[in-house]
Coordinates of C-alpha atoms in Angstrom, one line a residue:
X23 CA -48.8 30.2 65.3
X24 CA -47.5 26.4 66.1
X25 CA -44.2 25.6 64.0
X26 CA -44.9 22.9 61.9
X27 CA -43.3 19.3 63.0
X28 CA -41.8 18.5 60.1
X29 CA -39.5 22.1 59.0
X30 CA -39.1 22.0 55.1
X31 CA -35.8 20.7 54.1
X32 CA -33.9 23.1 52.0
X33 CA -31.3 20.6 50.6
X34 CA -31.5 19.9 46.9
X35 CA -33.0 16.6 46.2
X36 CA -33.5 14.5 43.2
X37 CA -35.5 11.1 42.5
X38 CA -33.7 8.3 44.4
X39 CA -31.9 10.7 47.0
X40 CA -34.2 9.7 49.6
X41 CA -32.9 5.8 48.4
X42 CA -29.3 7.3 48.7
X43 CA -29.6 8.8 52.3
X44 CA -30.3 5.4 53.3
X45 CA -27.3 4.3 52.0
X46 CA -23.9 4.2 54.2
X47 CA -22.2 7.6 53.6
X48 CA -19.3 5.7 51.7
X49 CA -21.4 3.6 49.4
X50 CA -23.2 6.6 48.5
X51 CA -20.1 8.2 47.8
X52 CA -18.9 5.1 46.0
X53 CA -22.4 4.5 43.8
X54 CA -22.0 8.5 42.8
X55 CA -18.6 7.8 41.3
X56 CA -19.4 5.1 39.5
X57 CA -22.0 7.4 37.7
X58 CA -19.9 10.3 37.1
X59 CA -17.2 7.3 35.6
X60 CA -20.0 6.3 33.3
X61 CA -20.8 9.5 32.5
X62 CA -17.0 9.9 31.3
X63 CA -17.0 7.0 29.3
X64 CA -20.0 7.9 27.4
X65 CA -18.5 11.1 26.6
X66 CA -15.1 9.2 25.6
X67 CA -16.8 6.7 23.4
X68 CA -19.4 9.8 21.8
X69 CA -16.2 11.6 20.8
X70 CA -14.1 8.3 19.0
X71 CA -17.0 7.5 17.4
X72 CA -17.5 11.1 16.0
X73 CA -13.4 10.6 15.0
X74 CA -13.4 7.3 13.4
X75 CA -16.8 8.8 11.4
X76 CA -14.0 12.1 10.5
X77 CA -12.0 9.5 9.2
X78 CA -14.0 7.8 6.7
X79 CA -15.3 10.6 6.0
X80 CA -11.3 12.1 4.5
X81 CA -10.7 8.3 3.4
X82 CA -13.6 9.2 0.6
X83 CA -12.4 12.3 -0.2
X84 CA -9.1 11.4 -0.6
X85 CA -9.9 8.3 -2.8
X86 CA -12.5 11.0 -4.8
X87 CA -9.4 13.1 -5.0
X88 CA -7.2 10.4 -6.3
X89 CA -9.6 9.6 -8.8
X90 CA -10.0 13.2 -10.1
X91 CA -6.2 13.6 -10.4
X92 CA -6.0 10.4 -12.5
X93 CA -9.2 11.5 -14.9
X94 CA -7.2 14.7 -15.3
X95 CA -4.1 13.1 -15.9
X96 CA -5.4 10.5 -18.5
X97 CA -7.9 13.6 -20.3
X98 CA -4.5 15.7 -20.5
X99 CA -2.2 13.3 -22.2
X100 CA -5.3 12.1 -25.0
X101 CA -5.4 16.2 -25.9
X102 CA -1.8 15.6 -26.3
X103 CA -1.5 12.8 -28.5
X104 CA -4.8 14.4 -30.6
X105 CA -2.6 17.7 -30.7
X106 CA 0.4 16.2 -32.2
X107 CA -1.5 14.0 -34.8
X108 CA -3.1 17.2 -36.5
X109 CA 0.4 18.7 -36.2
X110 CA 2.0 15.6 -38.0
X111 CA -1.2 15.7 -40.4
X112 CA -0.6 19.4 -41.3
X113 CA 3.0 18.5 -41.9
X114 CA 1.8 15.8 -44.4
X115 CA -0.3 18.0 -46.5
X116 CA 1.6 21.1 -46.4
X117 CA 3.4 21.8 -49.8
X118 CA 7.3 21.7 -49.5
X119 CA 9.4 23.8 -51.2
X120 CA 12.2 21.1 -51.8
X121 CA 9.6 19.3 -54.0
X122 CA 8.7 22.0 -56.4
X123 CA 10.4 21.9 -59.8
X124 CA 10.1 25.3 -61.8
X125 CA 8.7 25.2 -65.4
X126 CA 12.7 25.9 -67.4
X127 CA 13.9 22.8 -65.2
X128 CA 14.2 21.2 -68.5
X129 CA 16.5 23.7 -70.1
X130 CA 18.1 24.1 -66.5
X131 CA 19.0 20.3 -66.7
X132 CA 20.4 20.5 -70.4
X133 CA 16.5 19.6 -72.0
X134 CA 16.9 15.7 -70.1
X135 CA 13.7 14.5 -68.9
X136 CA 15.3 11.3 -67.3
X137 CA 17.9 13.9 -65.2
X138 CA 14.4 15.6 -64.3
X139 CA 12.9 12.0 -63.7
X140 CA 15.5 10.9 -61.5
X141 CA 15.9 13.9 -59.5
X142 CA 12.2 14.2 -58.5
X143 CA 12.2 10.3 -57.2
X144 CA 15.5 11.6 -55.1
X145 CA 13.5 14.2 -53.4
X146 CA 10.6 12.1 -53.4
X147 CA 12.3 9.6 -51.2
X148 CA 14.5 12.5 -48.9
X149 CA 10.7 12.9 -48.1
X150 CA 9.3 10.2 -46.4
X151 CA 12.6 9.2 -45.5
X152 CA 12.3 12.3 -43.5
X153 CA 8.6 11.4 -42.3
X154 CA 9.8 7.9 -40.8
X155 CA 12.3 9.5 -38.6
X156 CA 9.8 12.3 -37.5
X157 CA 7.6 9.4 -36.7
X158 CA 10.2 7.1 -34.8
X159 CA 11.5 10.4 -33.1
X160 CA 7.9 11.4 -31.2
X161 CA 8.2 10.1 -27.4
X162 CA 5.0 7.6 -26.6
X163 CA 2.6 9.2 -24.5
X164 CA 1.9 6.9 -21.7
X165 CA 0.9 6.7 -18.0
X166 CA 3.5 5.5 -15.8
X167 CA 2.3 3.0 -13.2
X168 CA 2.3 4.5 -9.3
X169 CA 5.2 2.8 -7.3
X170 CA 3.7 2.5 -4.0
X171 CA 3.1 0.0 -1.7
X172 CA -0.7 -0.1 -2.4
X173 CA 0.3 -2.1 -5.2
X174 CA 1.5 -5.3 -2.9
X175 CA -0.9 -7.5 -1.5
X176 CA 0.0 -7.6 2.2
X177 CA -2.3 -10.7 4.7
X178 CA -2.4 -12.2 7.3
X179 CA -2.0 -15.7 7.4
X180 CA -1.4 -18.0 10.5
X181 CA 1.3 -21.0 10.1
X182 CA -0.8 -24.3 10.5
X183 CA 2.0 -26.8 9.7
X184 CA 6.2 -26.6 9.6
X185 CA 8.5 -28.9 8.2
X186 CA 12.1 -28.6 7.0
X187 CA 12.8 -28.9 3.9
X188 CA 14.6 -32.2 2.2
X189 CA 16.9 -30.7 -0.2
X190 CA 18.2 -27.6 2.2
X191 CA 19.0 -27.6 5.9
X192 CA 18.1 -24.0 6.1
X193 CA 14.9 -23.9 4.9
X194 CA 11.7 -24.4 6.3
X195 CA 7.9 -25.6 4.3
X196 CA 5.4 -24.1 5.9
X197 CA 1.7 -24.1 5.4
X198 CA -0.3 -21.0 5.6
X199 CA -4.1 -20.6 6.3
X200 CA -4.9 -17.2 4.7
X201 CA -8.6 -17.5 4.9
X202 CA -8.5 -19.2 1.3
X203 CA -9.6 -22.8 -0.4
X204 CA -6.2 -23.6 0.8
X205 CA -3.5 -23.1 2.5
X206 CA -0.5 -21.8 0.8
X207 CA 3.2 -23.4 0.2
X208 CA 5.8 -21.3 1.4
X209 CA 9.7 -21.8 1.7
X210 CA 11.5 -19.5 4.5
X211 CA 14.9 -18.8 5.8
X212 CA 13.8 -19.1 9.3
X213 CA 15.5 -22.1 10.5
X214 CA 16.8 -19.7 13.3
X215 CA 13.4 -19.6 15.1
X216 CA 12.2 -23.2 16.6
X217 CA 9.4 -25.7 14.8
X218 CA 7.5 -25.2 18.3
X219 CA 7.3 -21.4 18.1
X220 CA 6.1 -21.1 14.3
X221 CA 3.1 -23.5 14.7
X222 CA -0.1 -21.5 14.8
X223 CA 1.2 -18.2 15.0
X224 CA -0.2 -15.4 13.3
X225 CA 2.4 -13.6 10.3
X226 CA 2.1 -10.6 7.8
X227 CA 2.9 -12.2 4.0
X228 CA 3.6 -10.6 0.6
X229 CA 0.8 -12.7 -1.2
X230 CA 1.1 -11.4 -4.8
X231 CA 4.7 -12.4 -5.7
X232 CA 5.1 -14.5 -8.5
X233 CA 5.2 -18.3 -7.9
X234 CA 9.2 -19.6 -8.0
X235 CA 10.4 -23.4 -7.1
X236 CA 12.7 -23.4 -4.0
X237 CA 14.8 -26.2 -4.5
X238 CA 12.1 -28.3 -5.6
X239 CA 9.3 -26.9 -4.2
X240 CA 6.9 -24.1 -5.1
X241 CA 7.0 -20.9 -3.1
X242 CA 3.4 -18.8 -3.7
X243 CA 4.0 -16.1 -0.7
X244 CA 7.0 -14.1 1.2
X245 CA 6.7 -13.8 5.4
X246 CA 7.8 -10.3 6.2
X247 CA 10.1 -9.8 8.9
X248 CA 12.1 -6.8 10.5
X249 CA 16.2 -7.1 10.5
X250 CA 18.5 -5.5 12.1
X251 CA 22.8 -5.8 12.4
X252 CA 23.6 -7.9 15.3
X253 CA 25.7 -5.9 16.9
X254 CA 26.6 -8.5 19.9
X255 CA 30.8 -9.7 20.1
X256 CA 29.6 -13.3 20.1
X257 CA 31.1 -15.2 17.3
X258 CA 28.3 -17.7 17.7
X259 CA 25.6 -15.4 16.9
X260 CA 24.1 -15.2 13.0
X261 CA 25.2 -11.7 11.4
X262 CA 21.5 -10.3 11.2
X263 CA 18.8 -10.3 14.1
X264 CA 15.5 -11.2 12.7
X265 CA 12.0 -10.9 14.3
X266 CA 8.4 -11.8 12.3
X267 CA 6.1 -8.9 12.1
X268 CA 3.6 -9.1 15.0
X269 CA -0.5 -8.8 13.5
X270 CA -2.9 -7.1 16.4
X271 CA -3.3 -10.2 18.6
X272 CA -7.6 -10.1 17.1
X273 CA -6.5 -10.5 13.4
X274 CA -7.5 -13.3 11.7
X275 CA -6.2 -15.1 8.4
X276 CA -7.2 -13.1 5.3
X277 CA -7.6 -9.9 6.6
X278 CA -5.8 -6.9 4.4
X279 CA -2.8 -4.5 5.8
X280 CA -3.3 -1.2 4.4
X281 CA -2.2 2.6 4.1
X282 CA -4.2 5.4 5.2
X283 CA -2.1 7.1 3.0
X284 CA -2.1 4.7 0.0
X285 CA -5.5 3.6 -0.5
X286 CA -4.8 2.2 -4.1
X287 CA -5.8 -1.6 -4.8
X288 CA -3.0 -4.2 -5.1
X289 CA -1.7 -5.5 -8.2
X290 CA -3.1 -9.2 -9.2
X291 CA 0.8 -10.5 -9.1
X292 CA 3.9 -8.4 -9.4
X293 CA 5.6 -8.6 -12.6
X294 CA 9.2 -9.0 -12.1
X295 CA 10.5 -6.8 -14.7
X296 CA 9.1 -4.1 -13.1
X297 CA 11.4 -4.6 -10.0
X298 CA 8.3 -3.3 -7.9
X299 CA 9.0 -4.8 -4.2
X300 CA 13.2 -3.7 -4.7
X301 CA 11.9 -0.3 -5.5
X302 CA 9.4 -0.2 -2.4
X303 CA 11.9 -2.3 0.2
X304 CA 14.1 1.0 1.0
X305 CA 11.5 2.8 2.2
X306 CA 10.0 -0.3 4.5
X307 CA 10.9 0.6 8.1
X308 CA 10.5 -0.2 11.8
X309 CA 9.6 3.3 13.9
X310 CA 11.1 4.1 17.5
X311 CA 7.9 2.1 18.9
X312 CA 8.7 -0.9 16.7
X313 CA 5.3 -0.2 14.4
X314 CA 6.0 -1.3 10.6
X315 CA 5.9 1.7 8.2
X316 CA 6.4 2.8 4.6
X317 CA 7.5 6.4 4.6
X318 CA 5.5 6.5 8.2
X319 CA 2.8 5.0 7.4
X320 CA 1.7 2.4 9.7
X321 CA 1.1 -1.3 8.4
X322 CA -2.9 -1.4 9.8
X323 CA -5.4 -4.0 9.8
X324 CA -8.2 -1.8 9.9
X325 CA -10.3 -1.0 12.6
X326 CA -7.8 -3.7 14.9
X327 CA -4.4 -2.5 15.1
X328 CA -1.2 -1.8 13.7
X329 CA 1.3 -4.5 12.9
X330 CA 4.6 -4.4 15.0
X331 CA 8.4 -5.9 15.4
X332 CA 8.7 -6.8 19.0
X333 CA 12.1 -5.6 19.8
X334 CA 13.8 -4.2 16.6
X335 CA 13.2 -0.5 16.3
X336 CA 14.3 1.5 13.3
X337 CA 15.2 -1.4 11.7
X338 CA 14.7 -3.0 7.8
X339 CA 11.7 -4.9 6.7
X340 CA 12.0 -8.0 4.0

């Protein structure tokens, strides 16, 4: 029998193979791994998506928890306050001993109705004297406010205009764009850092403070910065080393920091008797990678980055 011309090729083939043979041996090498890099990337980008979908997925539960703990919290203390009203109401309408007067009382008291008189207002008023101060002595059942920094409105706001101020040489006026009507008014003690670099530069800002005049002028927000001892032996250098928080470079005025691990709402506008932000600026920290925390947290604008202090690590925030 005559061999066939064309012997059948026992290499594995696959659509566009026979385009591939064509090909120069090292662009065929070259095309196949930019496939398989494609084919990693996919992979890469399947799995983060699968995370980020794990982590909404705990940020709901956590909230639900939250909100669970709180119901439980606020059902508990209303049993309380029922349970010690029918205890005070029993107390009321229980018959007390001190009160009774025995039929002789008369003859105990020499036969003097007014001596009789006179000592049943006595106990009468030993009584409810006795009432008042259980009354006044019952501790108010109430829900103490979380002290976290959830409570603080923390934005982002970019500087759109800087100007000293007239009535002190170490303050600066600045006007903030934070993605509202208006820019906000807000006096700073960073007359250290130059006009030039402050203009248009993206800043993290406290935005619920209470409003308070500067000298003169109206402050309605606080720029956070990290601080740190200056440690140098020049005698011309200030005491403290101060850098602004960095935002992710794609922030953009008005968007929120937050907590993963504080997802509570922030308060409309501190009150300063509670002494909220002193109570919260212990715990405000730079890491060893210079990311802003609150008992390790990170300061996050969500789904863009994490808010940092260029070159002062394991330093204070305020």
């Amino acid at each position: 029998m005559a061999e066939s011309p064309n012997p059948p090729n026992h290499r594995h083939s696959f659509p566009g193979m026979s385009a591939l043979e064509k090909l120069d041996p090292k662009e065929s090498e070259m095309i196949l791994e930019y496939f398989k890099t494609q084919v990693l990337l996919l992979q890469e980008k399947a799995l983060l998506q699968a995370s980020v979908r794990e982590e909404k997925k705990l940020l709901v539960e956590n909230a639900k928890l939250k909100k669970d703990i709180c119901d439980l919290k606020t059902l508990l203390i209303e049993k309380q306050i029922k349970k010690k009203a029918k205890a005070a109401a029993a107390n009321r309408t229980a018959p007390d001993s001190t009160a009774t007067v025995s039929t002789d009382t008369p003859t105990a008291l020499g036969n003097n109705p007014k001596s009789v008189e006179k000592d049943g207002r006595r106990r009468r008023g030993g009584e409810k004297k006795g009432r008042r101060e259980r009354h006044h002595s019952e501790p108010a059942l109430e829900v103490e406010p979380r002290v976290d920094v959830s409570r603080l409105d923390l934005r982002i706001g970019r500087i759109v205009a800087v100007r000293y101020h007239p009535l002190a040489g170490a303050l600066y006026i600045q006007e903030v764009d934070l993605g509202e009507s208006a820019p906000r008014t807000v006096v700073s003690t960073l007359r250290h850092i130059p006009k030039e670099e402050l203009q248009g530069r993206l800043v993290v800002l406290l935005c619920n403070i209470r409003p308070c005049r500067v000298k003169g002028v109206v402050s309605t927000a606080m720029v956070l910065c990290g601080s740190a001892p200056n440690d140098t032996e020049d005698d011309n250098d200030d005491a403290t080393l101060v850098e602004l928080l960095e935002p992710p470079t794609n922030a953009v005025p008005g968007d929120r920091v937050t907590f993963y691990e504080y997802p509570g709402e922030p308060d409309r506008e501190l009150s300063p008797r509670e002494r909220l932000w002193e109570l919260i600026l212990p715990d405000l920290q730079t890491d060893s990678r210079g990311v802003a925390t609150y008992k390790g947290a990170g300061f996050e604008v969500r789904g863009k980055g994490l808010c940092r202090v260029p070159t002062l690590i394991n330093s204070s925030i305020k």
